[in-house]
Amino acid sequence: MKILNRDTLTNINSYPYFYYSSYALFVKQSEKKNIIIFVDENKNTICCKLWKNKFLNYVQLIYPPLDKNAERVFEKDEKLFLENLIEYFIKNKLCNRICQPENFAIFNTVPDDAISSPFGTYVLNLSEYTKDELFKKLHTKHRNVIKNAEKNNVELKYGRKYIDDFYLLYKQTMQRSNMYCQDISYFQNFYNSMPDNIICGVAYYNNIPQGALFMPFTKYSAFYLYGASAEKMEINGVITYLHWNTIKMLKEKDVKRYDFVGARLSDVTGTKLHGIQQFKERFGGTLEKGFLWKMDINKLKCVLFDTLVNLKLKVIRIDIPKDIIDQELEKHG
């Protein structure tokens, strides 16, 4: 195992967006984190974020390992790769803690001693179907609301100049959900860092923004990282129509996959997540199932740090934050 010089990747567009040097520079400037690619003797690679605070050094695995052709490695090879990677981290004292990966990083296997939870993501395979076949794969309700949006002259606009309208909806959506909201400069800089690999789309009705999305893509896949909607939707099917048109655009660009990013495998009936996941499912994609996992390398140091943080949060009466893994494990006791 060693650190890879990403400039040696000749077919970079076959890899996900986070393999790009331009994205690494953006993350370094916006998040103060480094992105490093590790490679083994078989030319299997993995992309990781590294950062530190005053007490701990962190690693986040952005995505499962890929082979030299930018394809997912087999399950037994993934297991061996992860074991070797952890050994490399320990030997070189690179981190104290491996954090939960991105919620689209669905691993097929979990290292020994890791904390894990089943998780999934809905993926639409664009390369295997024609546009007509993709439309037929849509749930009947999705097809109907798309036609409704078209009939009502919903207007779709794409490009950097629509980031302000995207952000207007994004900020409202995050506030309604009581979730962390990035500053607008984050999206402006993200787009500027790789303008040929970002889609920012906004749907309008009577010139009023109704729904929006912001997603990076390469030929490997598009990732639906950020979506937003108006509090009051004037026309039924606006966001479905926006996604469908974006799917067609990406199909024309020879993008292989449309990753809707993240799906709980536990029962979400009666929650907001149920509606969100049903929306993703109705595009006719496959639910790819696997695991999210994390691991403390220096367990004593991590326990001490967590104890201090938890005490501080209790004093100021702030709930202790839980990642997806903790939330899912809590459901099962």
C-alpha positions in Angstrom: 0.0 0.0 0.0 1.3 3.5 -0.9 0.1 7.0 -1.7 -0.8 7.4 -5.4 0.1 10.4 -7.6 -3.3 11.1 -9.1 -1.6 12.6 -12.2 -0.8 9.0 -13.2 -4.5 8.2 -13.7 -4.7 8.5 -17.4 -8.4 7.7 -17.7 -9.5 10.1 -14.9 -13.0 10.7 -16.4 -13.7 7.0 -15.7 -13.3 7.6 -12.0 -15.7 9.4 -9.6 -15.4 13.2 -9.2 -13.5 13.0 -5.9 -10.5 11.5 -7.7 -10.0 14.8 -9.5 -7.1 17.1 -8.4 -9.5 20.1 -8.9 -11.9 18.6 -6.3 -9.0 17.9 -3.9 -7.9 21.6 -4.1 -11.5 22.7 -3.5 -11.8 20.5 -0.4 -8.4 21.7 0.9 -9.6 25.4 0.5 -13.2 25.0 1.7 -12.9 22.3 4.4 -9.2 22.4 5.3 -8.9 18.7 4.6 -6.6 16.8 2.3 -7.7 14.2 -0.2 -5.3 11.3 -0.7 -5.6 8.3 -3.0 -4.0 5.1 -1.7 -3.1 2.3 -4.1 -2.1 -1.4 -3.5 0.2 -3.6 -5.6 -2.7 -4.7 -7.8 -3.5 -1.0 -8.7 -6.7 -1.0 -6.6 -7.3 2.5 -5.2 -9.3 4.3 -2.6 -9.9 8.0 -2.1 -9.8 9.3 1.5 -10.1 12.6 3.3 -7.6 13.3 6.0 -7.7 16.1 8.7 -7.0 16.7 12.3 -8.1 18.8 15.3 -6.1 19.5 18.5 -6.6 15.9 19.7 -7.3 13.5 16.9 -6.2 12.7 13.4 -9.1 11.6 11.2 -9.6 9.6 8.0 -12.8 9.4 6.0 -13.1 6.8 3.3 -15.0 8.6 0.5 -15.9 5.5 -1.5 -15.2 1.8 -1.6 -12.0 0.6 -3.5 -11.9 0.6 -7.3 -9.7 -1.5 -9.5 -7.4 -0.2 -12.3 -10.4 0.0 -14.6 -12.4 2.1 -12.2 -14.7 -0.8 -11.4 -15.7 -2.0 -7.9 -13.4 -4.8 -6.7 -14.8 -8.2 -5.6 -16.0 -8.6 -2.1 -13.1 -10.8 -1.0 -10.6 -8.4 -2.6 -12.4 -5.5 -0.9 -11.9 -7.1 2.5 -8.2 -7.7 2.0 -7.7 -4.2 0.6 -9.4 -2.7 3.7 -7.3 -4.8 6.1 -4.1 -3.7 4.3 -5.2 -0.1 4.3 -5.9 -0.2 8.1 -2.5 -1.8 8.7 -0.9 1.0 6.6 -2.7 3.7 8.7 -1.5 2.1 11.9 2.1 1.6 10.7 2.4 5.2 9.5 0.4 6.7 12.3 -1.9 8.5 9.9 -5.1 8.5 12.0 -6.6 7.8 15.4 -10.1 7.4 14.0 -11.7 6.3 10.7 -15.0 8.1 10.4 -18.2 7.0 8.8 -17.8 7.3 5.0 -20.0 9.4 2.7 -23.6 8.1 2.6 -23.2 6.9 -1.0 -20.2 4.8 -0.1 -21.8 1.4 0.2 -19.2 -1.2 1.1 -19.8 -4.9 0.4 -17.8 -6.0 3.4 -16.7 -4.7 6.8 -13.2 -5.0 8.4 -12.9 -6.9 11.7 -13.5 -4.8 14.8 -15.3 -2.1 12.8 -18.6 -0.7 13.9 -21.1 -1.0 11.1 -24.7 -0.7 10.0 -26.5 -2.0 6.9 -27.2 0.8 4.4 -28.0 1.3 0.8 -28.4 3.7 -2.2 -30.7 3.7 -5.2 -28.8 3.7 -8.4 -30.2 4.0 -11.9 -28.0 2.4 -14.5 -28.0 4.8 -17.5 -25.7 2.8 -19.7 -27.8 -0.3 -20.0 -31.0 1.3 -21.2 -32.3 3.7 -23.9 -34.1 6.9 -23.0 -37.4 5.2 -23.8 -36.6 2.2 -21.7 -35.6 4.5 -18.8 -38.9 6.3 -19.1 -40.8 3.0 -19.0 -38.9 2.0 -15.9 -40.4 5.0 -14.1 -43.2 4.3 -11.7 -46.6 5.2 -13.2 -47.0 8.1 -10.8 -43.6 9.5 -11.8 -44.5 9.4 -15.5 -47.8 11.1 -14.8 -46.4 14.0 -12.8 -43.6 14.5 -15.4 -46.3 14.9 -18.1 -48.2 17.2 -15.8 -45.2 19.5 -15.3 -44.5 19.5 -19.0 -48.2 20.4 -19.7 -48.0 23.3 -17.3 -44.9 24.7 -18.9 -42.5 24.2 -16.0 -39.2 25.7 -17.1 -35.9 24.0 -16.4 -32.6 26.1 -16.4 -29.1 24.9 -15.9 -25.7 26.5 -15.2 -23.6 28.5 -12.8 -25.8 31.6 -13.0 -28.7 29.7 -11.3 -26.7 28.9 -8.2 -28.4 31.9 -6.4 -31.8 30.4 -7.0 -30.6 26.9 -6.1 -29.3 28.3 -2.9 -32.5 30.2 -2.1 -34.4 26.9 -2.1 -31.5 24.9 -0.5 -31.3 27.3 2.5 -35.1 27.1 3.0 -35.0 23.3 2.8 -32.2 23.0 5.3 -34.0 25.4 7.7 -37.2 23.4 7.5 -35.4 20.2 8.3 -33.3 21.9 11.0 -30.1 20.7 9.2 -26.7 22.3 8.7 -26.7 24.7 5.8 -23.5 25.4 3.7 -22.7 29.0 2.8 -23.5 30.0 -0.8 -19.7 30.4 -1.4 -19.3 26.7 -0.9 -21.4 25.9 -4.0 -20.0 28.8 -6.0 -16.4 27.5 -5.3 -17.5 23.9 -5.9 -18.9 24.8 -9.3 -15.9 27.0 -10.2 -13.5 24.2 -9.3 -14.9 21.7 -11.8 -17.4 23.6 -14.1 -17.5 20.8 -16.7 -18.5 18.2 -14.0 -21.2 20.0 -12.1 -24.9 20.2 -12.8 -26.8 23.0 -11.1 -30.5 22.8 -12.2 -33.5 24.8 -11.2 -37.2 24.3 -12.1 -39.4 27.4 -12.4 -43.1 27.9 -12.6 -44.2 31.4 -13.6 -40.5 32.4 -13.1 -40.6 31.4 -9.4 -38.0 28.7 -8.3 -39.8 25.5 -7.3 -37.1 22.8 -7.1 -33.4 22.5 -7.6 -30.5 20.1 -7.6 -26.7 20.4 -7.4 -24.7 17.3 -8.4 -21.1 16.5 -9.5 -20.6 13.9 -12.2 -18.1 12.1 -14.4 -18.6 9.2 -16.8 -18.4 6.9 -13.8 -21.5 8.3 -12.1 -23.5 11.4 -11.1 -24.2 11.8 -7.4 -27.3 13.6 -6.2 -25.6 15.4 -3.3 -27.9 18.4 -2.8 -31.6 18.8 -3.6 -34.0 21.5 -2.6 -37.7 22.5 -2.9 -40.0 25.4 -2.2 -42.1 25.2 0.9 -45.2 25.6 -1.2 -45.1 23.7 -4.5 -47.3 25.3 -7.2 -47.2 22.4 -9.6 -47.2 18.7 -8.8 -44.2 16.8 -10.3 -41.7 19.7 -10.6 -38.8 18.0 -8.9 -39.5 14.7 -10.6 -39.5 16.5 -14.0 -36.2 18.2 -13.1 -34.6 14.8 -12.3 -35.9 13.2 -15.4 -34.6 15.9 -17.6 -31.2 15.7 -15.8 -31.1 11.9 -16.3 -31.6 12.5 -20.0 -28.8 15.1 -20.1 -26.4 12.7 -18.3 -27.4 9.9 -20.6 -26.3 12.0 -23.6 -22.9 12.7 -21.8 -22.3 8.9 -21.5 -22.5 8.9 -17.7 -23.0 5.3 -16.6 -24.9 5.8 -13.3 -27.3 8.1 -11.5 -26.8 7.7 -7.8 -29.6 9.1 -5.7 -27.3 8.9 -2.6 -28.3 7.1 0.5 -31.2 4.9 1.6 -32.0 3.4 5.0 -32.6 -0.3 5.1 -34.4 -0.1 8.4 -38.1 0.6 8.6 -38.7 4.4 7.9 -42.5 4.1 7.7 -44.2 7.2 9.0 -41.1 9.4 8.7 -40.0 12.1 6.2 -37.4 9.6 5.0 -40.1 7.3 3.8 -41.3 9.8 1.3 -37.8 10.7 0.2 -36.8 7.1 -0.4 -40.0 6.3 -2.2 -39.3 9.2 -4.5 -35.9 7.8 -5.3 -37.2 4.2 -5.7 -39.8 5.2 -8.2 -37.2 6.1 -10.8 -36.8 2.4 -11.4 -33.2 2.0 -10.2 -31.7 -0.7 -8.2 -31.3 -0.6 -4.4 -27.7 -1.4 -3.8 -27.3 -2.9 -0.3 -24.2 -3.0 1.8 -22.7 -1.4 4.9 -21.4 1.9 6.3 -18.6 1.3 8.8 -16.2 3.2 11.1 -13.3 2.3 13.4 -11.3 3.8 16.2 -7.6 3.0 15.7 -6.4 4.5 19.0 -9.4 3.5 21.2 -8.1 5.0 24.4 -7.4 8.4 22.9 -10.8 8.4 21.1 -12.7 7.5 24.3 -11.0 10.3 26.2 -11.8 12.8 23.5 -15.4 11.7 23.2 -15.9 11.9 27.0 -14.6 15.5 27.0 -16.7 16.5 24.1 -19.9 14.9 25.5 -19.3 16.6 28.9 -19.0 20.0 27.2 -22.1 19.5 25.2 -24.1 18.4 28.2 -23.0 21.6 30.1 -24.2 23.8 27.3 -27.3 21.6 26.8 -26.7 20.6 23.2 -27.6 17.1 22.1 -24.7 14.7 21.3 -24.6 14.4 17.5 -25.1 10.9 16.0 -24.0 9.8 12.6 -26.1 7.4 10.5 -24.4 4.3 11.9 -25.2 5.4 15.5 -28.8 6.2 14.5 -29.3 2.9 12.9 -27.7 0.9 15.7 -29.8 2.8 18.2 -33.0 1.6 16.4 -32.0 -2.0 17.1 -31.0 -1.4 20.7 
